[in-house]
Amino acid sequence: MEAVVMGFAADEASRKAGYRRSAGSPRGEARRRDLLDRVTEDVAVNGLVDFSLRRAARAAGTTHKVLLYHFEGAEDLLRQTVFRLRERQIENAMDAAREASGQATLAARIRTVWLTLVEEESRLRRVLDQAIGLAMYDPDRHSELAREASRQYLPVLESLCPERWPDRRRREVSQMILATLRGFLLERLTTGDAAGFEALIRMLEREEAAAG
């Protein structure tokens, strides 16, 4: 993570140079999306280590000055890139959940999501783990990466909860699921074992039974 932080520090000087920003015209927005697509694919393949505006510019086939015309800086570009990659992860999980829509219980839906997370492309999972690690390593600069993750994931998990549950219960259970799945993914990465997932499934079965 030190290499990433050093890259952002080097980019800070470029950001303060005061480059002109895109006014958001349709043509400019199309160009911004194209640049973001290219940078996102680079990050998906190569991860966050040594991420900087200059590396992103090479991946996008342009210069760091052009990126500063379309983005606020390296942090803004990274945040939008990670957001895109999380959307990909969420889409994969929701596709699997929709295919399992005949499974009536929340526990069954979460098991389907878990299998998708475990089997998804390892590079994608690595990048998103690195993003959370970066937020923990340098919270003053990157805490938004962690907060934004919760804002993206929680509504999806809430949508998998029974509709009859009140909003508060759906949010509480969704937060518990998110925190637990994060922990199990980390445990699986470091030890190769996430047998405790079955305890989460039993807990969700009890929760749903208790809610009536």
Coordinates of N, CA, C and O in Angstrom, one line a residue, residues 86 114 117 129 132 145-151 153 177-187:
R86 N -16.9 -2.5 -8.5 CA -17.9 -3.0 -7.6 C -19.2 -3.2 -8.3 O -19.9 -4.2 -8.0
W114 N -22.9 -16.0 -2.1 CA -21.6 -16.4 -1.6 C -20.8 -17.2 -2.7 O -19.6 -17.0 -2.9
L117 N -19.4 -15.0 -5.3 CA -18.3 -14.2 -4.8 C -17.0 -15.1 -4.8 O -15.9 -14.7 -5.1
D129 N -10.4 -5.9 -2.6 CA -9.7 -6.1 -1.3 C -8.7 -5.0 -1.1 O -8.5 -4.4 0.0
I132 N -10.2 -1.6 -0.1 CA -10.5 -1.6 1.3 C -9.3 -1.4 2.2 O -9.2 -0.7 3.1
L145 N -13.5 5.3 0.0 CA -13.6 4.0 -0.7 C -14.4 3.0 0.1 O -15.1 2.2 -0.4
A146 N -14.2 3.0 1.4 CA -14.9 2.1 2.3 C -16.3 2.5 2.5 O -17.2 1.7 2.4
R147 N -16.6 3.8 2.7 CA -18.0 4.3 2.9 C -18.8 4.0 1.6 O -19.9 3.6 1.7
E148 N -18.2 4.2 0.5 CA -18.9 4.1 -0.8 C -19.2 2.6 -1.0 O -20.3 2.2 -1.6
A149 N -18.4 1.7 -0.5 CA -18.6 0.3 -0.7 C -19.9 -0.1 0.0 O -20.8 -0.8 -0.5
S150 N -20.1 0.4 1.2 CA -21.3 0.1 2.0 C -22.5 0.7 1.3 O -23.6 0.0 1.2
R151 N -22.4 1.9 0.8 CA -23.5 2.5 0.1 C -23.9 1.7 -1.2 O -25.1 1.7 -1.6
Y153 N -23.3 -1.8 -1.6 CA -23.6 -3.2 -1.3 C -24.9 -3.3 -0.5 O -25.7 -4.2 -0.7
I177 N -24.8 -9.2 7.3 CA -24.4 -10.1 6.2 C -23.2 -9.5 5.6 O -22.2 -10.2 5.3
L178 N -23.2 -8.2 5.3 CA -22.1 -7.6 4.6 C -20.8 -7.7 5.4 O -19.7 -8.1 4.8
A179 N -20.8 -7.4 6.7 CA -19.6 -7.5 7.5 C -19.1 -8.9 7.6 O -17.9 -9.2 7.5
T180 N -20.1 -9.9 7.7 CA -19.7 -11.3 7.8 C -19.1 -11.8 6.5 O -18.1 -12.5 6.5
L181 N -19.7 -11.5 5.4 CA -19.2 -12.0 4.1 C -17.8 -11.4 3.9 O -16.9 -12.1 3.4
R182 N -17.6 -10.1 4.2 CA -16.2 -9.5 4.1 C -15.2 -10.3 4.9 O -14.1 -10.6 4.4
G183 N -15.6 -10.6 6.1 CA -14.7 -11.4 7.0 C -14.4 -12.8 6.4 O -13.2 -13.2 6.5
F184 N -15.4 -13.4 5.9 CA -15.2 -14.8 5.4 C -14.4 -14.8 4.1 O -13.6 -15.7 3.9
L185 N -14.6 -13.8 3.3 CA -13.7 -13.7 2.1 C -12.3 -13.5 2.5 O -11.4 -14.0 1.9
L186 N -12.0 -12.6 3.5 CA -10.7 -12.4 3.9 C -10.1 -13.7 4.6 O -8.9 -14.0 4.3
E187 N -10.9 -14.4 5.4 CA -10.4 -15.6 6.0 C -10.1 -16.7 4.9 O -9.1 -17.4 5.0

